[in-house]
């Protein structure tokens, strides 16, 4: 550990899946700044958000708790009642604390002058000027690569539509390829922001004593990705560098939950942990100087989802929970009679874009129909996937007798974890669907309360 208290720089993108960095091997998108963090520090191959939706994912980062433990804050466009968060601990310890762009959002805060991520600054440069020589804890929340995109911007930037690798659960069509390139360009815009942050650290002489964590908040905004528990919705890019403290050039395969970040930051700074945090610090993994699988206990991950957008009549969500190991993924859909992508015809739990529109317009074509059903159709109560043979989770094995032992074992593991962490879906003592949605409704007019939306500030 460094003799001086380390600075904390947390950098988070908005809707970026784990595959889309140069370090991860994407053949098109260029991310030299993210790659530098990974090369100087540690790249994680199995990092997962707590929920594939902005508000609950970010709440888990701040509190060190699973999104279902946060009750009303487990929904998108929800309410923040005043949970304990790691930036408050740093502020109490004399750190300069702040955030820029998107902190905890979108949602409503009660009686709070600042965002839970800290006081708002125009940018990192302004914050560093204000911080002076004090140790700092800063959250940089980019808006990239969140939709909406400038249609055709990826092609116009010079990237080739022929080089795009289309996931097998989407049709391979020019519109889809162009949409992916638009997304790639936004990923590169985020990387430009990372480069600027690193340059400021270097110019101010703070690079050598800063714990840098760079990740996404949830999967890319396409069908069967964002707002879904499959890997394309929950598996995140994650690189961590801590010059002079952790050995760089390593790739670690341990499972990481975003609820692990708050305990990591606090332990790194020698501060007391947050009460009731369910996440586990990564400091021992980071300082192990090992690659591959380091901590045997980090052999699986648990994620979930409640209400995302106002996408169904009655403003109900699509509750589901997931456990994933290195071999299998099991998903429990608690309300299989509901539409996972939102009620037709809008399917509003999928962000609007070229890929969504192409699949909706061509749903009757033989080559599109089965893919449309995977992304937009209803799902059974249980899903089970062999993630080694089926990395995109497209072939549900839950109903096959030869996989029943695996299904029962993973269901037991999931129910045990949810019971230990007090998930209301098991205890029945809280109703996620009954909570107020503070975003705009497409179903009926309603008065809009005062909300925190970083795009309006």
GROMACS .gro file of C-alpha atoms in nm:
model
  457
    1UNK     CA    1   0.000   0.000   0.000
    2UNK     CA    2   0.124   0.354  -0.070
    3UNK     CA    3   0.237   0.567   0.222
    4UNK     CA    4   0.015   0.855   0.107
    5UNK     CA    5  -0.358   0.818   0.084
    6UNK     CA    6  -0.441   0.711  -0.272
    7UNK     CA    7  -0.665   0.911  -0.501
    8UNK     CA    8  -0.967   0.736  -0.652
    9UNK     CA    9  -1.068   0.798  -1.014
   10UNK     CA   10  -1.378   0.605  -1.121
   11UNK     CA   11  -1.460   0.625  -1.492
   12UNK     CA   12  -1.785   0.475  -1.620
   13UNK     CA   13  -1.936   0.464  -1.967
   14UNK     CA   14  -2.307   0.454  -2.043
   15UNK     CA   15  -2.423   0.134  -2.222
   16UNK     CA   16  -2.100  -0.041  -2.327
   17UNK     CA   17  -2.060  -0.419  -2.334
   18UNK     CA   18  -1.740  -0.604  -2.242
   19UNK     CA   19  -1.641  -0.701  -2.596
   20UNK     CA   20  -1.604  -0.353  -2.734
   21UNK     CA   21  -1.253  -0.244  -2.649
   22UNK     CA   22  -0.932  -0.295  -2.836
   23UNK     CA   23  -0.791  -0.485  -2.538
   24UNK     CA   24  -1.081  -0.733  -2.556
   25UNK     CA   25  -0.993  -0.797  -2.919
   26UNK     CA   26  -1.265  -0.608  -3.104
   27UNK     CA   27  -1.139  -0.582  -3.464
   28UNK     CA   28  -1.296  -0.243  -3.536
   29UNK     CA   29  -1.333  -0.018  -3.233
   30UNK     CA   30  -1.015   0.162  -3.119
   31UNK     CA   31  -0.974   0.230  -2.746
   32UNK     CA   32  -0.607   0.310  -2.676
   33UNK     CA   33  -0.677   0.488  -2.345
   34UNK     CA   34  -0.879   0.200  -2.199
   35UNK     CA   35  -0.616  -0.040  -2.334
   36UNK     CA   36  -0.342   0.159  -2.156
   37UNK     CA   37  -0.520   0.119  -1.822
   38UNK     CA   38  -0.556  -0.254  -1.886
   39UNK     CA   39  -0.192  -0.291  -1.989
   40UNK     CA   40  -0.057  -0.087  -1.699
   41UNK     CA   41  -0.285  -0.261  -1.454
   42UNK     CA   42  -0.535  -0.546  -1.461
   43UNK     CA   43  -0.803  -0.639  -1.713
   44UNK     CA   44  -1.098  -0.841  -1.582
   45UNK     CA   45  -1.274  -1.081  -1.816
   46UNK     CA   46  -1.577  -1.162  -1.597
   47UNK     CA   47  -1.699  -0.831  -1.451
   48UNK     CA   48  -2.076  -0.793  -1.416
   49UNK     CA   49  -2.308  -0.509  -1.329
   50UNK     CA   50  -2.565  -0.578  -1.058
   51UNK     CA   51  -2.848  -0.491  -1.297
   52UNK     CA   52  -2.846  -0.411  -1.673
   53UNK     CA   53  -3.013  -0.074  -1.622
   54UNK     CA   54  -2.853   0.263  -1.542
   55UNK     CA   55  -3.015   0.360  -1.212
   56UNK     CA   56  -2.978   0.031  -1.020
   57UNK     CA   57  -2.637  -0.047  -1.168
   58UNK     CA   58  -2.494   0.284  -1.049
   59UNK     CA   59  -2.665   0.252  -0.712
   60UNK     CA   60  -2.489  -0.083  -0.658
   61UNK     CA   61  -2.153   0.081  -0.734
   62UNK     CA   62  -2.213   0.359  -0.482
   63UNK     CA   63  -2.351   0.146  -0.199
   64UNK     CA   64  -2.168  -0.184  -0.236
   65UNK     CA   65  -2.502  -0.366  -0.235
   66UNK     CA   66  -2.701  -0.575  -0.481
   67UNK     CA   67  -2.973  -0.377  -0.655
   68UNK     CA   68  -3.251  -0.584  -0.497
   69UNK     CA   69  -3.119  -0.492  -0.151
   70UNK     CA   70  -3.185  -0.126  -0.237
   71UNK     CA   71  -3.561  -0.173  -0.270
   72UNK     CA   72  -3.712   0.122  -0.460
   73UNK     CA   73  -3.370   0.221  -0.597
   74UNK     CA   74  -3.358  -0.116  -0.775
   75UNK     CA   75  -3.576   0.028  -1.055
   76UNK     CA   76  -3.489   0.268  -1.336
   77UNK     CA   77  -3.609   0.627  -1.282
   78UNK     CA   78  -3.651   0.553  -0.916
   79UNK     CA   79  -3.616   0.720  -0.578
   80UNK     CA   80  -3.299   0.769  -0.373
   81UNK     CA   81  -3.395   0.769  -0.004
   82UNK     CA   82  -3.045   0.840   0.129
   83UNK     CA   83  -2.844   0.519   0.121
   84UNK     CA   84  -2.492   0.524   0.266
   85UNK     CA   85  -2.241   0.569  -0.017
   86UNK     CA   86  -1.864   0.553  -0.044
   87UNK     CA   87  -1.815   0.920  -0.159
   88UNK     CA   88  -1.953   1.034   0.177
   89UNK     CA   89  -1.690   0.828   0.359
   90UNK     CA   90  -1.416   0.990   0.152
   91UNK     CA   91  -1.555   1.338   0.215
   92UNK     CA   92  -1.563   1.271   0.591
   93UNK     CA   93  -1.198   1.158   0.569
   94UNK     CA   94  -1.089   1.491   0.420
   95UNK     CA   95  -1.087   1.392   0.054
   96UNK     CA   96  -1.197   1.630  -0.219
   97UNK     CA   97  -1.504   1.458  -0.366
   98UNK     CA   98  -1.698   1.526  -0.685
   99UNK     CA   99  -1.845   1.398  -1.008
  100UNK     CA  100  -1.896   1.517  -1.365
  101UNK     CA  101  -2.167   1.438  -1.619
  102UNK     CA  102  -2.374   1.131  -1.520
  103UNK     CA  103  -2.355   1.021  -1.159
  104UNK     CA  104  -2.641   0.828  -1.002
  105UNK     CA  105  -2.913   0.872  -1.260
  106UNK     CA  106  -3.183   0.890  -1.369
  107UNK     CA  107  -3.406   0.930  -1.066
  108UNK     CA  108  -3.533   1.151  -0.787
  109UNK     CA  109  -3.345   1.253  -0.472
  110UNK     CA  110  -3.508   1.366  -0.151
  111UNK     CA  111  -3.350   1.648   0.050
  112UNK     CA  112  -3.008   1.606  -0.109
  113UNK     CA  113  -2.816   1.902  -0.243
  114UNK     CA  114  -2.564   1.681  -0.421
  115UNK     CA  115  -2.580   1.371  -0.632
  116UNK     CA  116  -2.489   1.053  -0.437
  117UNK     CA  117  -2.172   1.043  -0.651
  118UNK     CA  118  -2.064   1.376  -0.501
  119UNK     CA  119  -2.090   1.748  -0.580
  120UNK     CA  120  -2.120   1.826  -0.949
  121UNK     CA  121  -1.835   1.980  -1.147
  122UNK     CA  122  -1.823   2.089  -1.508
  123UNK     CA  123  -1.532   1.857  -1.582
  124UNK     CA  124  -1.230   1.688  -1.424
  125UNK     CA  125  -1.005   1.986  -1.486
  126UNK     CA  126  -1.234   2.214  -1.286
  127UNK     CA  127  -1.251   1.959  -1.006
  128UNK     CA  128  -0.873   1.920  -0.988
  129UNK     CA  129  -0.829   2.295  -0.968
  130UNK     CA  130  -1.076   2.306  -0.680
  131UNK     CA  131  -0.919   2.005  -0.504
  132UNK     CA  132  -0.573   2.158  -0.487
  133UNK     CA  133  -0.330   1.927  -0.308
  134UNK     CA  134  -0.597   1.729  -0.121
  135UNK     CA  135  -0.639   1.361  -0.199
  136UNK     CA  136  -0.942   1.315  -0.418
  137UNK     CA  137  -1.224   1.076  -0.500
  138UNK     CA  138  -1.383   1.155  -0.836
  139UNK     CA  139  -1.658   0.994  -1.044
  140UNK     CA  140  -1.654   1.059  -1.418
  141UNK     CA  141  -1.975   0.938  -1.580
  142UNK     CA  142  -1.966   0.970  -1.957
  143UNK     CA  143  -2.286   0.988  -2.164
  144UNK     CA  144  -2.122   0.775  -2.437
  145UNK     CA  145  -2.219   0.535  -2.593
  146UNK     CA  146  -2.583   0.586  -2.486
  147UNK     CA  147  -2.835   0.643  -2.765
  148UNK     CA  148  -2.947   0.838  -2.958
  149UNK     CA  149  -2.676   0.815  -3.228
  150UNK     CA  150  -2.617   1.031  -3.534
  151UNK     CA  151  -2.729   0.787  -3.801
  152UNK     CA  152  -2.444   0.702  -4.038
  153UNK     CA  153  -2.177   0.865  -3.820
  154UNK     CA  154  -1.981   0.542  -3.782
  155UNK     CA  155  -1.950   0.491  -4.157
  156UNK     CA  156  -1.867   0.857  -4.210
  157UNK     CA  157  -1.587   0.832  -3.953
  158UNK     CA  158  -1.403   0.590  -4.181
  159UNK     CA  159  -1.481   0.259  -4.013
  160UNK     CA  160  -1.568  -0.018  -4.258
  161UNK     CA  161  -1.912  -0.174  -4.249
  162UNK     CA  162  -1.758  -0.494  -4.385
  163UNK     CA  163  -1.541  -0.539  -4.074
  164UNK     CA  164  -1.831  -0.551  -3.829
  165UNK     CA  165  -1.895  -0.878  -3.646
  166UNK     CA  166  -2.272  -0.909  -3.602
  167UNK     CA  167  -2.380  -1.118  -3.300
  168UNK     CA  168  -2.570  -1.430  -3.408
  169UNK     CA  169  -2.890  -1.319  -3.234
  170UNK     CA  170  -2.935  -1.029  -3.480
  171UNK     CA  171  -2.984  -1.044  -3.856
  172UNK     CA  172  -2.673  -0.964  -4.055
  173UNK     CA  173  -2.810  -0.668  -4.252
  174UNK     CA  174  -2.652  -0.337  -4.366
  175UNK     CA  175  -2.877  -0.140  -4.129
  176UNK     CA  176  -2.762  -0.350  -3.834
  177UNK     CA  177  -2.396  -0.318  -3.930
  178UNK     CA  178  -2.431   0.060  -3.967
  179UNK     CA  179  -2.600   0.081  -3.626
  180UNK     CA  180  -2.312  -0.109  -3.468
  181UNK     CA  181  -2.060   0.129  -3.628
  182UNK     CA  182  -2.250   0.428  -3.487
  183UNK     CA  183  -2.220   0.264  -3.145
  184UNK     CA  184  -1.849   0.197  -3.201
  185UNK     CA  185  -1.789   0.563  -3.276
  186UNK     CA  186  -1.950   0.654  -2.943
  187UNK     CA  187  -1.726   0.401  -2.768
  188UNK     CA  188  -1.428   0.578  -2.924
  189UNK     CA  189  -1.562   0.914  -2.805
  190UNK     CA  190  -1.568   0.772  -2.454
  191UNK     CA  191  -1.210   0.657  -2.497
  192UNK     CA  192  -1.108   1.009  -2.598
  193UNK     CA  193  -1.251   1.127  -2.265
  194UNK     CA  194  -1.048   0.864  -2.079
  195UNK     CA  195  -0.733   0.988  -2.253
  196UNK     CA  196  -0.804   1.344  -2.139
  197UNK     CA  197  -0.853   1.231  -1.779
  198UNK     CA  198  -0.524   1.042  -1.783
  199UNK     CA  199  -0.345   1.342  -1.934
  200UNK     CA  200  -0.471   1.564  -1.653
  201UNK     CA  201  -0.348   1.314  -1.394
  202UNK     CA  202  -0.006   1.310  -1.555
  203UNK     CA  203   0.020   1.689  -1.587
  204UNK     CA  204  -0.075   1.738  -1.220
  205UNK     CA  205   0.165   1.470  -1.097
  206UNK     CA  206  -0.118   1.256  -0.957
  207UNK     CA  207  -0.091   0.955  -1.185
  208UNK     CA  208   0.145   0.757  -0.962
  209UNK     CA  209  -0.084   0.758  -0.659
  210UNK     CA  210  -0.426   0.714  -0.817
  211UNK     CA  211  -0.638   0.401  -0.822
  212UNK     CA  212  -0.804   0.415  -1.164
  213UNK     CA  213  -1.111   0.204  -1.235
  214UNK     CA  214  -1.272   0.211  -1.581
  215UNK     CA  215  -1.588   0.020  -1.673
  216UNK     CA  216  -1.935   0.040  -1.829
  217UNK     CA  217  -2.266   0.053  -1.641
  218UNK     CA  218  -2.470  -0.197  -1.845
  219UNK     CA  219  -2.481  -0.361  -2.186
  220UNK     CA  220  -2.505  -0.192  -2.524
  221UNK     CA  221  -2.847  -0.046  -2.618
  222UNK     CA  222  -2.963  -0.309  -2.864
  223UNK     CA  223  -3.220  -0.592  -2.861
  224UNK     CA  224  -3.140  -0.880  -2.622
  225UNK     CA  225  -2.856  -0.678  -2.467
  226UNK     CA  226  -2.927  -0.381  -2.237
  227UNK     CA  227  -3.204  -0.460  -1.984
  228UNK     CA  228  -3.135  -0.834  -2.026
  229UNK     CA  229  -2.938  -1.072  -1.803
  230UNK     CA  230  -2.751  -1.240  -2.087
  231UNK     CA  231  -2.381  -1.157  -2.114
  232UNK     CA  232  -2.446  -0.883  -2.369
  233UNK     CA  233  -2.655  -0.704  -2.106
  234UNK     CA  234  -2.458  -0.762  -1.786
  235UNK     CA  235  -2.095  -0.844  -1.870
  236UNK     CA  236  -1.885  -0.529  -1.858
  237UNK     CA  237  -1.546  -0.398  -1.964
  238UNK     CA  238  -1.330  -0.347  -1.656
  239UNK     CA  239  -0.970  -0.232  -1.628
  240UNK     CA  240  -0.800  -0.124  -1.303
  241UNK     CA  241  -0.460   0.042  -1.269
  242UNK     CA  242  -0.281   0.148  -0.952
  243UNK     CA  243   0.072   0.251  -1.051
  244UNK     CA  244   0.338   0.148  -0.804
  245UNK     CA  245   0.099  -0.069  -0.604
  246UNK     CA  246  -0.034  -0.344  -0.829
  247UNK     CA  247   0.163  -0.534  -1.089
  248UNK     CA  248   0.041  -0.456  -1.439
  249UNK     CA  249   0.004  -0.657  -1.755
  250UNK     CA  250  -0.232  -0.910  -1.598
  251UNK     CA  251  -0.566  -1.056  -1.701
  252UNK     CA  252  -0.789  -1.193  -1.425
  253UNK     CA  253  -1.080  -1.429  -1.481
  254UNK     CA  254  -1.240  -1.406  -1.135
  255UNK     CA  255  -1.603  -1.300  -1.129
  256UNK     CA  256  -1.647  -0.939  -1.019
  257UNK     CA  257  -1.972  -0.776  -0.907
  258UNK     CA  258  -1.998  -0.398  -0.936
  259UNK     CA  259  -2.102  -0.399  -0.570
  260UNK     CA  260  -1.736  -0.487  -0.507
  261UNK     CA  261  -1.616  -0.140  -0.607
  262UNK     CA  262  -1.717   0.054  -0.294
  263UNK     CA  263  -1.548  -0.194  -0.057
  264UNK     CA  264  -1.239  -0.186  -0.280
  265UNK     CA  265  -1.211   0.192  -0.277
  266UNK     CA  266  -1.259   0.214   0.099
  267UNK     CA  267  -1.007  -0.058   0.180
  268UNK     CA  268  -0.752   0.094  -0.058
  269UNK     CA  269  -0.779   0.422   0.131
  270UNK     CA  270  -0.779   0.259   0.475
  271UNK     CA  271  -1.136   0.368   0.551
  272UNK     CA  272  -1.408   0.179   0.733
  273UNK     CA  273  -1.646  -0.027   0.516
  274UNK     CA  274  -2.004   0.071   0.450
  275UNK     CA  275  -2.264  -0.092   0.674
  276UNK     CA  276  -2.451  -0.386   0.522
  277UNK     CA  277  -2.236  -0.390   0.209
  278UNK     CA  278  -2.264  -0.726   0.034
  279UNK     CA  279  -1.982  -0.661  -0.213
  280UNK     CA  280  -1.631  -0.784  -0.140
  281UNK     CA  281  -1.313  -0.582  -0.177
  282UNK     CA  282  -1.088  -0.660  -0.473
  283UNK     CA  283  -0.772  -0.536  -0.305
  284UNK     CA  284  -0.644  -0.887  -0.232
  285UNK     CA  285  -0.701  -0.990  -0.595
  286UNK     CA  286  -0.538  -0.673  -0.727
  287UNK     CA  287  -0.228  -0.706  -0.508
  288UNK     CA  288  -0.189  -1.081  -0.560
  289UNK     CA  289   0.039  -1.030  -0.863
  290UNK     CA  290  -0.136  -1.329  -1.019
  291UNK     CA  291  -0.330  -1.378  -1.341
  292UNK     CA  292  -0.612  -1.610  -1.439
  293UNK     CA  293  -0.832  -1.734  -1.156
  294UNK     CA  294  -0.701  -1.586  -0.831
  295UNK     CA  295  -0.970  -1.616  -0.561
  296UNK     CA  296  -1.143  -1.958  -0.566
  297UNK     CA  297  -1.450  -1.807  -0.398
  298UNK     CA  298  -1.511  -1.580  -0.697
  299UNK     CA  299  -1.642  -1.864  -0.911
  300UNK     CA  300  -1.991  -1.732  -0.996
  301UNK     CA  301  -2.194  -1.412  -1.021
  302UNK     CA  302  -2.550  -1.311  -0.934
  303UNK     CA  303  -2.742  -1.040  -1.119
  304UNK     CA  304  -3.102  -0.931  -1.158
  305UNK     CA  305  -3.348  -0.688  -1.300
  306UNK     CA  306  -3.670  -0.523  -1.198
  307UNK     CA  307  -3.850  -0.240  -1.380
  308UNK     CA  308  -3.657  -0.073  -1.660
  309UNK     CA  309  -3.855   0.171  -1.879
  310UNK     CA  310  -4.230   0.238  -1.857
  311UNK     CA  311  -4.285  -0.043  -2.103
  312UNK     CA  312  -4.597  -0.230  -1.988
  313UNK     CA  313  -4.954  -0.142  -1.901
  314UNK     CA  314  -4.976  -0.086  -1.528
  315UNK     CA  315  -4.610   0.019  -1.526
  316UNK     CA  316  -4.495  -0.322  -1.409
  317UNK     CA  317  -4.145  -0.451  -1.467
  318UNK     CA  318  -4.001  -0.779  -1.584
  319UNK     CA  319  -3.844  -0.930  -1.270
  320UNK     CA  320  -3.567  -1.182  -1.319
  321UNK     CA  321  -3.257  -1.309  -1.140
  322UNK     CA  322  -2.949  -1.487  -1.273
  323UNK     CA  323  -2.659  -1.698  -1.152
  324UNK     CA  324  -2.367  -1.759  -1.388
  325UNK     CA  325  -2.067  -1.985  -1.345
  326UNK     CA  326  -1.785  -2.053  -1.591
  327UNK     CA  327  -1.993  -2.335  -1.739
  328UNK     CA  328  -2.360  -2.239  -1.715
  329UNK     CA  329  -2.605  -1.952  -1.680
  330UNK     CA  330  -2.941  -1.997  -1.509
  331UNK     CA  331  -3.215  -1.731  -1.526
  332UNK     CA  332  -3.536  -1.726  -1.324
  333UNK     CA  333  -3.814  -1.519  -1.484
  334UNK     CA  334  -4.067  -1.447  -1.210
  335UNK     CA  335  -4.344  -1.321  -1.440
  336UNK     CA  336  -4.316  -1.520  -1.765
  337UNK     CA  337  -4.660  -1.407  -1.884
  338UNK     CA  338  -4.522  -1.054  -1.926
  339UNK     CA  339  -4.329  -0.933  -2.231
  340UNK     CA  340  -3.957  -0.908  -2.143
  341UNK     CA  341  -3.896  -0.638  -2.406
  342UNK     CA  342  -4.211  -0.447  -2.312
  343UNK     CA  343  -4.566  -0.475  -2.440
  344UNK     CA  344  -4.616  -0.478  -2.818
  345UNK     CA  345  -4.628  -0.293  -3.042
  346UNK     CA  346  -4.366  -0.059  -2.894
  347UNK     CA  347  -4.142  -0.301  -2.701
  348UNK     CA  348  -4.018   0.001  -2.509
  349UNK     CA  349  -3.767  -0.179  -2.291
  350UNK     CA  350  -3.547  -0.182  -2.605
  351UNK     CA  351  -3.396   0.155  -2.694
  352UNK     CA  352  -3.505   0.283  -3.037
  353UNK     CA  353  -3.248   0.243  -3.312
  354UNK     CA  354  -3.177   0.096  -3.653
  355UNK     CA  355  -3.134  -0.261  -3.531
  356UNK     CA  356  -3.459  -0.263  -3.336
  357UNK     CA  357  -3.649  -0.105  -3.624
  358UNK     CA  358  -3.504  -0.344  -3.881
  359UNK     CA  359  -3.604  -0.646  -3.675
  360UNK     CA  360  -3.954  -0.513  -3.619
  361UNK     CA  361  -4.004  -0.424  -3.985
  362UNK     CA  362  -3.877  -0.763  -4.106
  363UNK     CA  363  -4.005  -0.994  -3.836
  364UNK     CA  364  -4.189  -1.214  -4.087
  365UNK     CA  365  -3.882  -1.297  -4.294
  366UNK     CA  366  -3.767  -1.656  -4.235
  367UNK     CA  367  -3.415  -1.549  -4.141
  368UNK     CA  368  -3.540  -1.280  -3.898
  369UNK     CA  369  -3.842  -1.447  -3.735
  370UNK     CA  370  -3.655  -1.674  -3.489
  371UNK     CA  371  -3.418  -1.392  -3.394
  372UNK     CA  372  -3.711  -1.156  -3.341
  373UNK     CA  373  -3.870  -1.410  -3.108
  374UNK     CA  374  -3.547  -1.442  -2.907
  375UNK     CA  375  -3.524  -1.066  -2.853
  376UNK     CA  376  -3.890  -0.958  -2.841
  377UNK     CA  377  -4.091  -1.269  -2.753
  378UNK     CA  378  -4.204  -1.411  -2.421
  379UNK     CA  379  -3.976  -1.642  -2.226
  380UNK     CA  380  -4.031  -1.941  -1.997
  381UNK     CA  381  -4.000  -1.925  -1.621
  382UNK     CA  382  -3.658  -2.089  -1.633
  383UNK     CA  383  -3.366  -2.055  -1.872
  384UNK     CA  384  -3.044  -2.255  -1.866
  385UNK     CA  385  -2.747  -2.212  -2.100
  386UNK     CA  386  -2.418  -2.388  -2.157
  387UNK     CA  387  -2.205  -2.075  -2.184
  388UNK     CA  388  -1.901  -2.256  -2.322
  389UNK     CA  389  -2.087  -2.414  -2.612
  390UNK     CA  390  -2.337  -2.128  -2.645
  391UNK     CA  391  -2.158  -1.803  -2.549
  392UNK     CA  392  -2.445  -1.584  -2.671
  393UNK     CA  393  -2.704  -1.777  -2.467
  394UNK     CA  394  -2.941  -1.865  -2.750
  395UNK     CA  395  -3.031  -2.233  -2.681
  396UNK     CA  396  -3.238  -2.282  -2.365
  397UNK     CA  397  -3.161  -2.619  -2.204
  398UNK     CA  398  -3.391  -2.585  -1.902
  399UNK     CA  399  -3.648  -2.833  -2.029
  400UNK     CA  400  -3.406  -3.111  -2.124
  401UNK     CA  401  -3.389  -3.410  -1.885
  402UNK     CA  402  -3.013  -3.447  -1.924
  403UNK     CA  403  -2.964  -3.095  -1.784
  404UNK     CA  404  -3.214  -3.123  -1.498
  405UNK     CA  405  -2.945  -3.186  -1.236
  406UNK     CA  406  -2.759  -2.872  -1.344
  407UNK     CA  407  -3.084  -2.675  -1.348
  408UNK     CA  408  -3.181  -2.784  -0.997
  409UNK     CA  409  -2.834  -2.717  -0.859
  410UNK     CA  410  -2.816  -2.366  -1.002
  411UNK     CA  411  -3.169  -2.285  -0.892
  412UNK     CA  412  -3.071  -2.388  -0.539
  413UNK     CA  413  -2.759  -2.171  -0.551
  414UNK     CA  414  -2.962  -1.876  -0.674
  415UNK     CA  415  -3.236  -1.913  -0.414
  416UNK     CA  416  -2.980  -1.950  -0.135
  417UNK     CA  417  -2.798  -1.632  -0.238
  418UNK     CA  418  -3.120  -1.434  -0.275
  419UNK     CA  419  -3.236  -1.557   0.065
  420UNK     CA  420  -2.909  -1.463   0.236
  421UNK     CA  421  -2.917  -1.114   0.080
  422UNK     CA  422  -3.287  -1.057   0.158
  423UNK     CA  423  -3.427  -1.034  -0.194
  424UNK     CA  424  -3.793  -0.924  -0.176
  425UNK     CA  425  -3.869  -1.160  -0.464
  426UNK     CA  426  -3.820  -1.437  -0.209
  427UNK     CA  427  -3.924  -1.265   0.115
  428UNK     CA  428  -4.232  -1.096  -0.032
  429UNK     CA  429  -4.196  -0.794   0.198
  430UNK     CA  430  -4.159  -0.529  -0.076
  431UNK     CA  431  -4.331  -0.463  -0.409
  432UNK     CA  432  -4.098  -0.333  -0.680
  433UNK     CA  433  -4.387  -0.286  -0.924
  434UNK     CA  434  -4.574  -0.053  -0.688
  435UNK     CA  435  -4.296   0.206  -0.678
  436UNK     CA  436  -4.331   0.543  -0.851
  437UNK     CA  437  -4.168   0.582  -1.190
  438UNK     CA  438  -4.021   0.933  -1.218
  439UNK     CA  439  -3.957   0.933  -1.591
  440UNK     CA  440  -4.195   1.016  -1.875
  441UNK     CA  441  -4.478   0.770  -1.938
  442UNK     CA  442  -4.581   0.662  -2.285
  443UNK     CA  443  -4.904   0.507  -2.156
  444UNK     CA  444  -5.080   0.801  -1.989
  445UNK     CA  445  -5.012   1.169  -1.913
  446UNK     CA  446  -4.892   1.242  -1.562
  447UNK     CA  447  -4.740   1.540  -1.378
  448UNK     CA  448  -4.363   1.535  -1.387
  449UNK     CA  449  -4.186   1.572  -1.051
  450UNK     CA  450  -3.851   1.740  -1.011
  451UNK     CA  451  -3.593   1.481  -1.114
  452UNK     CA  452  -3.222   1.451  -1.155
  453UNK     CA  453  -3.140   1.403  -1.523
  454UNK     CA  454  -2.778   1.477  -1.614
  455UNK     CA  455  -2.867   1.558  -1.974
  456UNK     CA  456  -3.069   1.856  -1.855
  457UNK     CA  457  -2.805   2.007  -1.627
   0.00000   0.00000   0.00000
